[in-house]
Amino acid sequence: MTAISTAILIIFAVMGIIYCVREITYFLYKNKNNCSIIIVTPLEGENQNAEFILRGAASRLRWFCRGGKDCILCLDCDMDEETENICKALCKEYGFIRMIKKTELIHLLNE
């Protein structure tokens, strides 16, 4: 029984150290000025990896900057209904993901 509790304690200690190192690196590599990063992820048709793509983009955005007007644009390139529902759910979960159409992107780029 002591061996099991020791193993669990070691696992939690390692996880805590990893979390602390991750937060320290976030702090050290955070952009000091109020940056504005936009990541565009185009999704079309039936994309089974849409959730992984958007969550990966969210993770990348956290590495570059934590604050400011950062956002991820989920570009609707004629995606199917299931992929659209996944994108909408992730837009609700993360506050910085927006789903836009091609025409909206063209208007944003022209401004």
PDB file of C-alpha atoms in Angstrom:
ATOM      1  CA  MET A   1       0.000   0.000   0.000  1.00  0.00           C
ATOM      2  CA  THR A   2       2.873   2.338   0.762  1.00  0.00           C
ATOM      3  CA  ALA A   3       4.365   1.719  -2.695  1.00  0.00           C
ATOM      4  CA  ILE A   4       1.097   2.669  -4.415  1.00  0.00           C
ATOM      5  CA  SER A   5       0.731   5.902  -2.449  1.00  0.00           C
ATOM      6  CA  THR A   6       4.395   6.745  -3.103  1.00  0.00           C
ATOM      7  CA  ALA A   7       3.904   6.180  -6.838  1.00  0.00           C
ATOM      8  CA  ILE A   8       0.797   8.388  -6.857  1.00  0.00           C
ATOM      9  CA  LEU A   9       2.662  11.089  -4.920  1.00  0.00           C
ATOM     10  CA  ILE A  10       5.549  10.993  -7.413  1.00  0.00           C
ATOM     11  CA  ILE A  11       3.154  11.235 -10.382  1.00  0.00           C
ATOM     12  CA  PHE A  12       1.393  14.270  -8.893  1.00  0.00           C
ATOM     13  CA  ALA A  13       4.744  15.884  -8.027  1.00  0.00           C
ATOM     14  CA  VAL A  14       5.962  15.471 -11.618  1.00  0.00           C
ATOM     15  CA  MET A  15       2.686  16.857 -12.968  1.00  0.00           C
ATOM     16  CA  GLY A  16       2.991  19.858 -10.643  1.00  0.00           C
ATOM     17  CA  ILE A  17       6.557  20.533 -11.749  1.00  0.00           C
ATOM     18  CA  ILE A  18       5.512  20.334 -15.415  1.00  0.00           C
ATOM     19  CA  TYR A  19       2.664  22.769 -14.775  1.00  0.00           C
ATOM     20  CA  CYS A  20       4.984  25.222 -12.999  1.00  0.00           C
ATOM     21  CA  VAL A  21       7.557  25.068 -15.816  1.00  0.00           C
ATOM     22  CA  ARG A  22       4.799  25.639 -18.388  1.00  0.00           C
ATOM     23  CA  GLU A  23       3.493  28.712 -16.557  1.00  0.00           C
ATOM     24  CA  ILE A  24       7.009  30.110 -16.164  1.00  0.00           C
ATOM     25  CA  THR A  25       7.670  29.706 -19.896  1.00  0.00           C
ATOM     26  CA  TYR A  26       4.313  31.362 -20.682  1.00  0.00           C
ATOM     27  CA  PHE A  27       5.382  34.288 -18.515  1.00  0.00           C
ATOM     28  CA  LEU A  28       8.899  34.553 -19.976  1.00  0.00           C
ATOM     29  CA  TYR A  29       7.873  34.326 -23.623  1.00  0.00           C
ATOM     30  CA  LYS A  30       4.762  36.462 -23.338  1.00  0.00           C
ATOM     31  CA  ASN A  31       4.816  39.477 -25.590  1.00  0.00           C
ATOM     32  CA  LYS A  32       5.134  42.526 -23.353  1.00  0.00           C
ATOM     33  CA  ASN A  33       3.260  44.978 -25.563  1.00  0.00           C
ATOM     34  CA  ASN A  34      -0.435  44.637 -26.236  1.00  0.00           C
ATOM     35  CA  CYS A  35      -0.156  42.476 -29.315  1.00  0.00           C
ATOM     36  CA  SER A  36      -2.873  41.533 -31.734  1.00  0.00           C
ATOM     37  CA  ILE A  37      -2.521  38.103 -33.288  1.00  0.00           C
ATOM     38  CA  ILE A  38      -5.037  36.628 -35.679  1.00  0.00           C
ATOM     39  CA  ILE A  39      -4.810  32.965 -36.688  1.00  0.00           C
ATOM     40  CA  VAL A  40      -6.964  31.987 -39.667  1.00  0.00           C
ATOM     41  CA  THR A  41      -7.950  28.323 -39.923  1.00  0.00           C
ATOM     42  CA  PRO A  42      -9.827  27.523 -43.142  1.00  0.00           C
ATOM     43  CA  LEU A  43     -12.154  24.539 -42.889  1.00  0.00           C
ATOM     44  CA  GLU A  44     -14.030  23.059 -45.826  1.00  0.00           C
ATOM     45  CA  GLY A  45     -16.263  20.089 -46.501  1.00  0.00           C
ATOM     46  CA  GLU A  46     -16.391  17.280 -43.986  1.00  0.00           C
ATOM     47  CA  ASN A  47     -13.374  17.872 -41.787  1.00  0.00           C
ATOM     48  CA  GLN A  48     -13.117  15.199 -39.103  1.00  0.00           C
ATOM     49  CA  ASN A  49     -10.180  16.978 -37.461  1.00  0.00           C
ATOM     50  CA  ALA A  50     -11.895  20.368 -37.067  1.00  0.00           C
ATOM     51  CA  GLU A  51     -11.915  20.193 -33.279  1.00  0.00           C
ATOM     52  CA  PHE A  52      -8.225  19.245 -33.125  1.00  0.00           C
ATOM     53  CA  ILE A  53      -7.305  22.018 -35.574  1.00  0.00           C
ATOM     54  CA  LEU A  54      -9.120  24.699 -33.578  1.00  0.00           C
ATOM     55  CA  ARG A  55      -7.886  23.488 -30.192  1.00  0.00           C
ATOM     56  CA  GLY A  56      -4.337  23.390 -31.590  1.00  0.00           C
ATOM     57  CA  ALA A  57      -4.724  26.946 -32.858  1.00  0.00           C
ATOM     58  CA  ALA A  58      -5.981  28.013 -29.421  1.00  0.00           C
ATOM     59  CA  SER A  59      -2.941  26.418 -27.822  1.00  0.00           C
ATOM     60  CA  ARG A  60      -0.615  28.176 -30.287  1.00  0.00           C
ATOM     61  CA  LEU A  61      -2.292  31.482 -29.556  1.00  0.00           C
ATOM     62  CA  ARG A  62      -1.627  31.029 -25.839  1.00  0.00           C
ATOM     63  CA  TRP A  63       2.084  30.564 -26.546  1.00  0.00           C
ATOM     64  CA  PHE A  64       2.395  33.753 -28.575  1.00  0.00           C
ATOM     65  CA  CYS A  65       0.430  36.235 -26.520  1.00  0.00           C
ATOM     66  CA  ARG A  66      -1.920  36.233 -23.538  1.00  0.00           C
ATOM     67  CA  GLY A  67      -4.002  39.328 -23.828  1.00  0.00           C
ATOM     68  CA  GLY A  68      -4.768  42.076 -26.266  1.00  0.00           C
ATOM     69  CA  LYS A  69      -7.106  41.559 -29.192  1.00  0.00           C
ATOM     70  CA  ASP A  70      -5.987  38.047 -30.086  1.00  0.00           C
ATOM     71  CA  CYS A  71      -8.419  35.855 -31.953  1.00  0.00           C
ATOM     72  CA  ILE A  72      -8.753  32.799 -34.118  1.00  0.00           C
ATOM     73  CA  LEU A  73     -10.862  33.070 -37.231  1.00  0.00           C
ATOM     74  CA  CYS A  74     -12.534  29.839 -38.266  1.00  0.00           C
ATOM     75  CA  LEU A  75     -12.980  30.467 -41.995  1.00  0.00           C
ATOM     76  CA  ASP A  76     -16.077  28.784 -43.413  1.00  0.00           C
ATOM     77  CA  CYS A  77     -15.054  27.425 -46.829  1.00  0.00           C
ATOM     78  CA  ASP A  78     -18.328  25.570 -47.491  1.00  0.00           C
ATOM     79  CA  MET A  79     -18.057  23.233 -44.508  1.00  0.00           C
ATOM     80  CA  ASP A  80     -20.723  20.651 -43.771  1.00  0.00           C
ATOM     81  CA  GLU A  81     -23.258  20.949 -40.954  1.00  0.00           C
ATOM     82  CA  GLU A  82     -21.413  18.696 -38.487  1.00  0.00           C
ATOM     83  CA  THR A  83     -18.154  20.633 -38.841  1.00  0.00           C
ATOM     84  CA  GLU A  84     -20.079  23.893 -38.497  1.00  0.00           C
ATOM     85  CA  ASN A  85     -21.662  22.664 -35.246  1.00  0.00           C
ATOM     86  CA  ILE A  86     -18.213  21.748 -33.903  1.00  0.00           C
ATOM     87  CA  CYS A  87     -16.913  25.219 -34.780  1.00  0.00           C
ATOM     88  CA  LYS A  88     -19.885  26.917 -33.137  1.00  0.00           C
ATOM     89  CA  ALA A  89     -19.432  24.837 -29.973  1.00  0.00           C
ATOM     90  CA  LEU A  90     -15.750  25.792 -29.776  1.00  0.00           C
ATOM     91  CA  CYS A  91     -16.627  29.453 -30.385  1.00  0.00           C
ATOM     92  CA  LYS A  92     -18.833  29.288 -27.290  1.00  0.00           C
ATOM     93  CA  GLU A  93     -16.209  27.412 -25.258  1.00  0.00           C
ATOM     94  CA  TYR A  94     -13.336  29.762 -26.127  1.00  0.00           C
ATOM     95  CA  GLY A  95     -14.177  33.436 -26.195  1.00  0.00           C
ATOM     96  CA  PHE A  96     -11.549  34.303 -28.784  1.00  0.00           C
ATOM     97  CA  ILE A  97     -12.612  32.023 -31.674  1.00  0.00           C
ATOM     98  CA  ARG A  98     -14.871  33.566 -34.314  1.00  0.00           C
ATOM     99  CA  MET A  99     -16.508  31.818 -37.237  1.00  0.00           C
ATOM    100  CA  ILE A 100     -16.624  33.910 -40.401  1.00  0.00           C
ATOM    101  CA  LYS A 101     -17.442  33.457 -44.087  1.00  0.00           C
ATOM    102  CA  LYS A 102     -15.077  34.147 -46.995  1.00  0.00           C
ATOM    103  CA  THR A 103     -16.780  37.433 -47.827  1.00  0.00           C
ATOM    104  CA  GLU A 104     -16.393  38.677 -44.239  1.00  0.00           C
ATOM    105  CA  LEU A 105     -12.668  37.899 -44.383  1.00  0.00           C
ATOM    106  CA  ILE A 106     -12.337  39.906 -47.588  1.00  0.00           C
ATOM    107  CA  HIS A 107     -14.049  42.886 -45.894  1.00  0.00           C
ATOM    108  CA  LEU A 108     -11.753  42.546 -42.854  1.00  0.00           C
ATOM    109  CA  LEU A 109      -8.666  42.513 -45.051  1.00  0.00           C
ATOM    110  CA  ASN A 110      -9.814  45.551 -47.036  1.00  0.00           C
ATOM    111  CA  GLU A 111     -10.308  47.685 -43.901  1.00  0.00           C
TER     112      GLU A 111
END
